[in-house]
PDB file of C-alpha atoms and ligand atoms in Angstrom:
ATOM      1  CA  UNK A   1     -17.227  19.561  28.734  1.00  0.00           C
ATOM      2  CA  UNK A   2     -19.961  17.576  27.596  1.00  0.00           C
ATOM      3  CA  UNK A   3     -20.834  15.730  24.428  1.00  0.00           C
ATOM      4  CA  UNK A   4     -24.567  17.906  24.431  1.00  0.00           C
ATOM      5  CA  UNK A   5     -22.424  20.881  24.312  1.00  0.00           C
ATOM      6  CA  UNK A   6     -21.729  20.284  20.696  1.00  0.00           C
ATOM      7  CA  UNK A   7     -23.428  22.363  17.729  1.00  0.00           C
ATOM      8  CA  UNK A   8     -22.493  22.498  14.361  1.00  0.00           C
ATOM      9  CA  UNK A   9     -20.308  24.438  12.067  1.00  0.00           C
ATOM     10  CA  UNK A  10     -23.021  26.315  10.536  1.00  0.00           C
ATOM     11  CA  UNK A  11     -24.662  27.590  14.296  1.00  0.00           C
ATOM     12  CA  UNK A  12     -22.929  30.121  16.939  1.00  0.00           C
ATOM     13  CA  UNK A  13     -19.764  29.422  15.751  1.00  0.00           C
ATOM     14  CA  UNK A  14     -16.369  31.518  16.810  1.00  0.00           C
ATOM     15  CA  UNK A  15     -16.152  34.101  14.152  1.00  0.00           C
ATOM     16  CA  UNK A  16     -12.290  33.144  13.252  1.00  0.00           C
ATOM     17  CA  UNK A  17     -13.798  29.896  12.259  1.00  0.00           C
ATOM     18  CA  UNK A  18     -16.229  30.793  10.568  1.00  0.00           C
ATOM     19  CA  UNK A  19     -14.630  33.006   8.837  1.00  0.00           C
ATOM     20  CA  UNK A  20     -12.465  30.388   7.583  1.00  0.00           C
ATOM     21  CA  UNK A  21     -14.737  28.324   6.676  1.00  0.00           C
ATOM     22  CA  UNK A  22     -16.429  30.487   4.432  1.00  0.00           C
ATOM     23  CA  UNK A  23     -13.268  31.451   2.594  1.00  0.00           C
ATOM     24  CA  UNK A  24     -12.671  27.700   2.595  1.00  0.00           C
ATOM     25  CA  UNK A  25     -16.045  27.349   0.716  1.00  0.00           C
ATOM     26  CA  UNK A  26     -15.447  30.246  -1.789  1.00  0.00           C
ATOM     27  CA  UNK A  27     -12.060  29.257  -2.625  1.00  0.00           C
ATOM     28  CA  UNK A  28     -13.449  25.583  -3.480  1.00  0.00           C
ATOM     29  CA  UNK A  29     -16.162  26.710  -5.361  1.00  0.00           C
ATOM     30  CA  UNK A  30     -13.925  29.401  -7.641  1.00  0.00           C
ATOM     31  CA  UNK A  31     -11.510  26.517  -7.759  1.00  0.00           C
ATOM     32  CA  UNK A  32     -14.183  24.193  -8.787  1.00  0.00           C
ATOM     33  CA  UNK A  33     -13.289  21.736  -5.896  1.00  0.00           C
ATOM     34  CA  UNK A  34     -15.632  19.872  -3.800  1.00  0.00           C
ATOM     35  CA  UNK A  35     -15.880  21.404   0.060  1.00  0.00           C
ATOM     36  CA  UNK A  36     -15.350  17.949   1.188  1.00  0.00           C
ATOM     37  CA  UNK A  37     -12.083  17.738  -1.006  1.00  0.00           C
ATOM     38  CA  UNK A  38     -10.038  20.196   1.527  1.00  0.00           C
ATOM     39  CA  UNK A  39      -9.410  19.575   5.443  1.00  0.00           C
ATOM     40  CA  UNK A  40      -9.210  22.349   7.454  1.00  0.00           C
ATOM     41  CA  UNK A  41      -6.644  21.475  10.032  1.00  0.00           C
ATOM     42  CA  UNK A  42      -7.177  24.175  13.181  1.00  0.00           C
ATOM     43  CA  UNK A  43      -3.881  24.675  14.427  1.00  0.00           C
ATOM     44  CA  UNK A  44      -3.861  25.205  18.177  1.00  0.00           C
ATOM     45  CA  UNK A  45      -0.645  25.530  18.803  1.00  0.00           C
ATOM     46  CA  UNK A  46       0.334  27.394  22.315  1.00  0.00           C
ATOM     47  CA  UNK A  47      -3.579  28.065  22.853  1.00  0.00           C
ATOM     48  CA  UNK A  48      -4.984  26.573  26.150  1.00  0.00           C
ATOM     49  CA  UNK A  49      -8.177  24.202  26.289  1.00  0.00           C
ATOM     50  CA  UNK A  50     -10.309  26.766  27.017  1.00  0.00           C
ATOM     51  CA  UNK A  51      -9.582  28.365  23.977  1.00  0.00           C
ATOM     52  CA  UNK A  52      -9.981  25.615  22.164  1.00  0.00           C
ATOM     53  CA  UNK A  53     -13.051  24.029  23.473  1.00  0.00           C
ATOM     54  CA  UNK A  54     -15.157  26.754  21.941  1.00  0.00           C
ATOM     55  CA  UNK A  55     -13.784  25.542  18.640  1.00  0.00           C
ATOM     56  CA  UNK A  56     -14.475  21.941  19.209  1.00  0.00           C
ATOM     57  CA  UNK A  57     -18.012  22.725  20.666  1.00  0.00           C
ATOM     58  CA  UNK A  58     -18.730  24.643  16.826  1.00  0.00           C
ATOM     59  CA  UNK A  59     -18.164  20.954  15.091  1.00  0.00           C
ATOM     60  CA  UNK A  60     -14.431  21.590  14.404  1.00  0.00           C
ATOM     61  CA  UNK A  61     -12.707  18.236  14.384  1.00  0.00           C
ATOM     62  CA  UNK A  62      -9.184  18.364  13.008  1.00  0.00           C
ATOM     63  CA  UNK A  63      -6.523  20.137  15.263  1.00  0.00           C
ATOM     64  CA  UNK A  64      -2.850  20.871  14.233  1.00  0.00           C
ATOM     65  CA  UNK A  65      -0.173  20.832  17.083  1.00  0.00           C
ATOM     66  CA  UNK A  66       3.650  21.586  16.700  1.00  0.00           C
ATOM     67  CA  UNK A  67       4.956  20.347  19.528  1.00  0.00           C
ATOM     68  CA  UNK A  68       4.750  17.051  20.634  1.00  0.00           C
ATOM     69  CA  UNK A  69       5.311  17.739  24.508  1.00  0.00           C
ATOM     70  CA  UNK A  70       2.641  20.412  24.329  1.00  0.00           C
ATOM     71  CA  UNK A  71      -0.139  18.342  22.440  1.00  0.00           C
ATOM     72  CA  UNK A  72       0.896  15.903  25.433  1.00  0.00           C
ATOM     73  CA  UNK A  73      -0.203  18.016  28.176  1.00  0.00           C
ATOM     74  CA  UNK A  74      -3.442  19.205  26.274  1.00  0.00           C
ATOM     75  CA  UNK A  75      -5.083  16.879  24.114  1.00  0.00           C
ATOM     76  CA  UNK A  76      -5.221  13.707  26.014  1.00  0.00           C
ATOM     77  CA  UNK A  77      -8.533  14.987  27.933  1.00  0.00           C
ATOM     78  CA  UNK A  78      -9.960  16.940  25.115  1.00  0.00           C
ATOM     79  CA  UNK A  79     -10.128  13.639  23.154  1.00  0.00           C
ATOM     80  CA  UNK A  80     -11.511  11.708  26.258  1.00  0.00           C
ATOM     81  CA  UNK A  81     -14.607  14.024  25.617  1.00  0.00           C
ATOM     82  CA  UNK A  82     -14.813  14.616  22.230  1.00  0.00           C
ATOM     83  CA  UNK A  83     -14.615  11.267  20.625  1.00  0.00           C
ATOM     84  CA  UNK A  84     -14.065  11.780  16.828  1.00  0.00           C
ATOM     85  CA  UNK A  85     -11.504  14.474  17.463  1.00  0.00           C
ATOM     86  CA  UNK A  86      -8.362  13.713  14.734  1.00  0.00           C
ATOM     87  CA  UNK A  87      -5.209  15.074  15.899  1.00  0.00           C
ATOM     88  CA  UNK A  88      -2.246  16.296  13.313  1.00  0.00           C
ATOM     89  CA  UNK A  89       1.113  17.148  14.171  1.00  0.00           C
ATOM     90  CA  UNK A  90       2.687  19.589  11.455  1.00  0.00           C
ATOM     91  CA  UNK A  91       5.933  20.493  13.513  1.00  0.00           C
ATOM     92  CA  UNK A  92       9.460  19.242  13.698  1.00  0.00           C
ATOM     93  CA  UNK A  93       9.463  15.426  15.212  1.00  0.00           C
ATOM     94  CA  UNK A  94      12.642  14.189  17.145  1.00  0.00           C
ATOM     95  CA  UNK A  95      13.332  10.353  17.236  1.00  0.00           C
ATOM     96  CA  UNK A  96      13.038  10.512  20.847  1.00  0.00           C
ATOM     97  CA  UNK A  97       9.559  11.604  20.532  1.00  0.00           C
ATOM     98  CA  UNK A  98       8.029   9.669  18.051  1.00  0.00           C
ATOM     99  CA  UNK A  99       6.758   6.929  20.480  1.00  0.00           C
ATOM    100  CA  UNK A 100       4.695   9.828  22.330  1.00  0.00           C
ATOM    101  CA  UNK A 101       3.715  11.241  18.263  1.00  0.00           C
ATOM    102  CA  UNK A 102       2.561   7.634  17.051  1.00  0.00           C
ATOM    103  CA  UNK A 103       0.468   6.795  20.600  1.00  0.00           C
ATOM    104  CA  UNK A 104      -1.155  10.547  20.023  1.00  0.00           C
ATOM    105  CA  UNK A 105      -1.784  11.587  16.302  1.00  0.00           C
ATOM    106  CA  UNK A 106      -3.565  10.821  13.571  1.00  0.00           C
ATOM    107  CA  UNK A 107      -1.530  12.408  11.230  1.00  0.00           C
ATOM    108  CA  UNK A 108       2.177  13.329  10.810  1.00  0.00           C
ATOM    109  CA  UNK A 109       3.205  16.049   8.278  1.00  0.00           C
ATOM    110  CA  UNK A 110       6.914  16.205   9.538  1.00  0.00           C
ATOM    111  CA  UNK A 111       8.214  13.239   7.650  1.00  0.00           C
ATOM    112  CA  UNK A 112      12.071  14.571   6.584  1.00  0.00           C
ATOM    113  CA  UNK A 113      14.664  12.208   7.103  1.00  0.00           C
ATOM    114  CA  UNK A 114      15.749   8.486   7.743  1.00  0.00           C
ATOM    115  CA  UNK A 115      16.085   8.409  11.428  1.00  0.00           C
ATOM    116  CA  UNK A 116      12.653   9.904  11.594  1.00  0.00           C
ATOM    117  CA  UNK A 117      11.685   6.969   9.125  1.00  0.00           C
ATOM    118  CA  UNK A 118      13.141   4.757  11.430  1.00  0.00           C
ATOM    119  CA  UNK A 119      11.850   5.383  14.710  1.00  0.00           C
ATOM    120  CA  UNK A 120       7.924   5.716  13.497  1.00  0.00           C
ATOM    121  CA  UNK A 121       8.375   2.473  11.586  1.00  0.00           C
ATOM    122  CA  UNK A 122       8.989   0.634  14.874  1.00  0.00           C
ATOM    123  CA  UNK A 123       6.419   2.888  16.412  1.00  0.00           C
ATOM    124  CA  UNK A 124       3.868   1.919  14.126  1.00  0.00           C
ATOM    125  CA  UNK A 125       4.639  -1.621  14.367  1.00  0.00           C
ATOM    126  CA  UNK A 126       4.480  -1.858  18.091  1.00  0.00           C
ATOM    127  CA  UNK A 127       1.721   0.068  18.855  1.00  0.00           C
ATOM    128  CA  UNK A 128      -0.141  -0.825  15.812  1.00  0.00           C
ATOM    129  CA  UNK A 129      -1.666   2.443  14.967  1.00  0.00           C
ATOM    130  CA  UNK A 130      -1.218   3.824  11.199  1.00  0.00           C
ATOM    131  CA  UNK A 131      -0.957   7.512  11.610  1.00  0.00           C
ATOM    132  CA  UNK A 132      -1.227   9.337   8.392  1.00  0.00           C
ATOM    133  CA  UNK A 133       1.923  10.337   7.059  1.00  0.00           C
ATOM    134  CA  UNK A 134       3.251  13.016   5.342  1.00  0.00           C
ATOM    135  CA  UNK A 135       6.244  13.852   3.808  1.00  0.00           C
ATOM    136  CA  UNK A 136       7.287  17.486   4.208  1.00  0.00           C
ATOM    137  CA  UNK A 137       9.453  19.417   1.337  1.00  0.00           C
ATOM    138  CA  UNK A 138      11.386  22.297   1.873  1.00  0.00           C
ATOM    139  CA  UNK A 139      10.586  24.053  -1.467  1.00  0.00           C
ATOM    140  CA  UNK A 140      12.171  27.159  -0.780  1.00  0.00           C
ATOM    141  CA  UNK A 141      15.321  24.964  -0.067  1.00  0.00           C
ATOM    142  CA  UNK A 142      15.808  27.585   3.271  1.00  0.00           C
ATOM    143  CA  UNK A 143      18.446  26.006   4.969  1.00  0.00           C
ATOM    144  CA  UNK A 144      17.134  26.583   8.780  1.00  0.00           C
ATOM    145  CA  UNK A 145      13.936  24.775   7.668  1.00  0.00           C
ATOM    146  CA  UNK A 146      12.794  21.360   8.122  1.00  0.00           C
ATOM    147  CA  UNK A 147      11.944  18.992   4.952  1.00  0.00           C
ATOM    148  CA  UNK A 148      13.519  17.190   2.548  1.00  0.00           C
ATOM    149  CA  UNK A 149      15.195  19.238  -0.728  1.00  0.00           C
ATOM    150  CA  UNK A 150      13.025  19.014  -4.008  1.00  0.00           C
ATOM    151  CA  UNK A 151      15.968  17.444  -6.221  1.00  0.00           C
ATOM    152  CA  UNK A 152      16.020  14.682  -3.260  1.00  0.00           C
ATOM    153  CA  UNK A 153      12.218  14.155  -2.761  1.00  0.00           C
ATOM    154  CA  UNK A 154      11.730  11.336  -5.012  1.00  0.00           C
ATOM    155  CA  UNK A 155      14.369   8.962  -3.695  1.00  0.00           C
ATOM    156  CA  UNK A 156      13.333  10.307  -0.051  1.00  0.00           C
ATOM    157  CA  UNK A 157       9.662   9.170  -0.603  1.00  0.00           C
ATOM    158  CA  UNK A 158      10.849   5.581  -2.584  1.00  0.00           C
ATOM    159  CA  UNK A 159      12.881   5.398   0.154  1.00  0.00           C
ATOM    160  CA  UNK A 160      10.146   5.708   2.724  1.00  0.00           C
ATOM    161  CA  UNK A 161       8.263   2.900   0.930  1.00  0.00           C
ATOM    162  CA  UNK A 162      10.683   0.491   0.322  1.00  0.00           C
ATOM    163  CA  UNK A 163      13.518   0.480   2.921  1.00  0.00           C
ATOM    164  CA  UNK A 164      10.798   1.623   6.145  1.00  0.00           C
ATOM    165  CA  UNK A 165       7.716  -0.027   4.981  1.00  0.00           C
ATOM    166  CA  UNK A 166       5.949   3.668   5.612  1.00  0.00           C
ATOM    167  CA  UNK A 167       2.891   4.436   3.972  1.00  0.00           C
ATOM    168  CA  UNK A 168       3.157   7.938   2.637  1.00  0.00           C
ATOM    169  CA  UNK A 169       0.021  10.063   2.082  1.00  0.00           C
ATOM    170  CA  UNK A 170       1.105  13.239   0.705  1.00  0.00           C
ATOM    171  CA  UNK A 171       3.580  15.967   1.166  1.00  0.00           C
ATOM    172  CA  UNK A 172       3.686  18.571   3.301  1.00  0.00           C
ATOM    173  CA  UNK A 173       5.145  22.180   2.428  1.00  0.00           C
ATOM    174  CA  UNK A 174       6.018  25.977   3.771  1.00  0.00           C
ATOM    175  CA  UNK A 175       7.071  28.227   1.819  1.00  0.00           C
ATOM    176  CA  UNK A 176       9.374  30.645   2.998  1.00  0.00           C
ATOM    177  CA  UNK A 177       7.346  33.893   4.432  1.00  0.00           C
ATOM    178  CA  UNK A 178       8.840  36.562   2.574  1.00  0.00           C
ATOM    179  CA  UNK A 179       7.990  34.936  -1.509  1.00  0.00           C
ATOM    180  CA  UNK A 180       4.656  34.252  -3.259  1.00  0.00           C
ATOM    181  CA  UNK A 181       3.437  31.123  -2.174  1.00  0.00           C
ATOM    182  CA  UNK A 182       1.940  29.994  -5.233  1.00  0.00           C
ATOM    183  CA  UNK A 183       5.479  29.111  -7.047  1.00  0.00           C
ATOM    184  CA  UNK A 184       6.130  26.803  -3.632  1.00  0.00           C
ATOM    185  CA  UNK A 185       2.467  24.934  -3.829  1.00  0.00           C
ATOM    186  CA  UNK A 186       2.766  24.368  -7.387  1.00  0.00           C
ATOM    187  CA  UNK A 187       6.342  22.527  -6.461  1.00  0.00           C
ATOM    188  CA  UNK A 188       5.041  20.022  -4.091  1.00  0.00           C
ATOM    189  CA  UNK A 189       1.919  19.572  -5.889  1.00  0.00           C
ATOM    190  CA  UNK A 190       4.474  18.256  -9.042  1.00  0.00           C
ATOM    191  CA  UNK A 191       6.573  16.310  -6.999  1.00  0.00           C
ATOM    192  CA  UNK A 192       3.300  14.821  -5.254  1.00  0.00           C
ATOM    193  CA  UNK A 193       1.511  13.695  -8.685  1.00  0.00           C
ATOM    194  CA  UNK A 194       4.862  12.278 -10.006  1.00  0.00           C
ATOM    195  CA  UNK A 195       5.118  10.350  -6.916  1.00  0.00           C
ATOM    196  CA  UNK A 196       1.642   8.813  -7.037  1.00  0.00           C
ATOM    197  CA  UNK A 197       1.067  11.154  -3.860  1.00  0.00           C
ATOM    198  CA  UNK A 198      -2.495  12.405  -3.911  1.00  0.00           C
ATOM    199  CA  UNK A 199      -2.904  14.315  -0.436  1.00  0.00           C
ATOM    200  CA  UNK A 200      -1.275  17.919  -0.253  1.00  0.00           C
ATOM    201  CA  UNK A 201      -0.926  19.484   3.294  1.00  0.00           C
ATOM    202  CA  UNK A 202      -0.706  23.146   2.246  1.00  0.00           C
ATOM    203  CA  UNK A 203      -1.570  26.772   3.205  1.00  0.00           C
ATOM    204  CA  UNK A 204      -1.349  28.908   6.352  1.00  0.00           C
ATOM    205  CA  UNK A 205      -3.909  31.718   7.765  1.00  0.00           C
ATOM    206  CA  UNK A 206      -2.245  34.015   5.052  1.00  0.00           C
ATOM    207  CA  UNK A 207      -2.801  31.620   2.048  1.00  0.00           C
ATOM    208  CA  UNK A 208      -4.895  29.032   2.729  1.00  0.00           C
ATOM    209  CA  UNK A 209      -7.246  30.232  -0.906  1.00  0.00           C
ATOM    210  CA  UNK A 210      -4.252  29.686  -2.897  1.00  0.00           C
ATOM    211  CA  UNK A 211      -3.292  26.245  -1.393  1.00  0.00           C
ATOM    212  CA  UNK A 212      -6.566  25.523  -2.278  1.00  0.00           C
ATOM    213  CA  UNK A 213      -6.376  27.100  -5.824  1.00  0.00           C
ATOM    214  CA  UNK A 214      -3.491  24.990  -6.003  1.00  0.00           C
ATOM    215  CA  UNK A 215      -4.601  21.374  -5.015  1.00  0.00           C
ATOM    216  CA  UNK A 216      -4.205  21.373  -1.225  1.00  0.00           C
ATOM    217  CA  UNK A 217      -6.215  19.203   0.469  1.00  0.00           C
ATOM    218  CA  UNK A 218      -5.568  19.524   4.164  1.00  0.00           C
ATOM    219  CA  UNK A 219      -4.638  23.766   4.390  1.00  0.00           C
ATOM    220  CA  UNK A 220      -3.207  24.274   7.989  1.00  0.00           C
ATOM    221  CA  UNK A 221      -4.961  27.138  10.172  1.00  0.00           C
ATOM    222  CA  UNK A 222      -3.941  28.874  12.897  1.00  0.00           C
ATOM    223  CA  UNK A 223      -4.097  32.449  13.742  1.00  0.00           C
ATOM    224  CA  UNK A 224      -7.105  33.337  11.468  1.00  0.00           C
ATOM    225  CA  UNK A 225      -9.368  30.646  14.394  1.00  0.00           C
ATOM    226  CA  UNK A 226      -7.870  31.727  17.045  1.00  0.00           C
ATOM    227  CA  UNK A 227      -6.380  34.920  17.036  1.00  0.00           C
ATOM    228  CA  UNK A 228      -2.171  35.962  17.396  1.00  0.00           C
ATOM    229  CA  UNK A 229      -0.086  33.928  19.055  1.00  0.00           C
TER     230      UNK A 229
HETATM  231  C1  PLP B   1       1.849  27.600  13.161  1.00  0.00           C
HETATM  232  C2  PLP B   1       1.761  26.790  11.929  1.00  0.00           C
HETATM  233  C3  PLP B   1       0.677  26.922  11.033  1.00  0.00           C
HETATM  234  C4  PLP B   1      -0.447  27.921  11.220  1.00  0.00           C
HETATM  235  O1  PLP B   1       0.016  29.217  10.999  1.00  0.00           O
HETATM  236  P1  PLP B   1      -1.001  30.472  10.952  1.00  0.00           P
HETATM  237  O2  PLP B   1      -0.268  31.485  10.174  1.00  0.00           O
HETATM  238  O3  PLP B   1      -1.243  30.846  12.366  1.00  0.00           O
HETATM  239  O4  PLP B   1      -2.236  30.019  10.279  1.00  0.00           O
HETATM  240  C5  PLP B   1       0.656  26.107   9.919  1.00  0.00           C
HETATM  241  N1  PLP B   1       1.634  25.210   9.666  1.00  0.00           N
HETATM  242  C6  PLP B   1       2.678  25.048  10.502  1.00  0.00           C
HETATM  243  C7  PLP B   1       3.716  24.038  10.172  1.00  0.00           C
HETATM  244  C8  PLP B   1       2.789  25.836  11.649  1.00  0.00           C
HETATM  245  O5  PLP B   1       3.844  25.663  12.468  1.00  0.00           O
END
């Protein structure tokens, strides 16, 4: 893979991209948002290199992994030849893993409880890297899911600042698969603003326009670029 390989967004592009990215542009423009407001995150979660190169190689920057192990074996290379590339993880983190998370992404949207607090603080300290962090709210208060409750959000995210010294960016949200989505986004997007919180990770291949319609500005993508998983 070379750097000369690279085109941009706008020229022979995959079509699942592109795709997105012109649903991306509508939804901004009916929403009366600026393009540059919204981050598409590409999630490439259980796709191989080559499947992502192509996606890298059409100007695509920001990729979403789940799983720390797997970004591991991955992205270290991809990164070595595409300087510029911003990494976010958006799945469960363990305390165990969170040296590996820190040294490798950009951005965290897993934030959901004190141990995870914890172990990034010293993370971030010792490797001095200040990954973007997110806090992520389980709206639909679904009891197998990750995220903090919505009636404990606010002492969660005060807690954040002032017992870990974190830096929280946003919030991060899912609602559950079989409700309108809109209800859930409009939650975090309250709890965000109350909180001072002005970055909103949310939105999925099914509903990244209403995210949008709804304040998101980093919508999470995955089948919709590169096909079922
Ligand atoms: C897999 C995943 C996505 C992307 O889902 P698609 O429906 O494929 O777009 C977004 N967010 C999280 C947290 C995920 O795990």
């Amino acid at each position: 893979m070379t750097e000369s390989s690279r085109t941009s967004v706008t020229s022979h592009s995959p079509s699942g991209l592109t795709a997105v990215e012109q649903e991306i542009t509508r939804a901004c423009k009916e929403a009366r948002r600026d393009r540059a407001s919204v981050t598409l995150v590409a999630v490439s979660k259980t796709f191989a290199a080559d499947a992502i190169s192509p996606v890298i190689d059409a100007g695509q920057r920001a990729f979403g992994e789940n799983r720390v192990q797997e970004a591991k074996a991955k992205w270290p290379a991809l990164v070595q030849a595409h300087p510029g590339l911003v990494l976010h993880l958006i799945g469960p983190l363990q305390s165990n893993k969170a040296k590996d998370a820190v040294a490798l992404f950009d951005a965290i949207h897993s934030v959901d409880r004190p141990s995870i607090c914890e172990a990034l603080a010293k993370e971030i300290k010792s490797q001095q890297k200040r990954p973007e962090l997110f806090v992520q709210i389980n709206t639909g208060e679904e009891p197998q899911k990750a995220g903090v409750a919505p009636a404990e959000a606010d002492a969660f995210i005060a807690a954040c600042r002032d017992t870990y010294g974190l830096q929280v960016s946003g919030l991060m949200c899912i609602p559950p698969v079989e409700q309108a989505p809109a209800p859930h986004f409009a939650l975090c997007a309250k709890i965000a603003a109350r909180n001072g919180l002005t970055n909103l990770s949310m939105g999925m291949s099914a509903d990244f326009a209403v995210a949008i319609q709804m304040g998101a500005t980093h919508v999470r993508v995955g089948s919709a670029i590169f096909g079922a998983r």
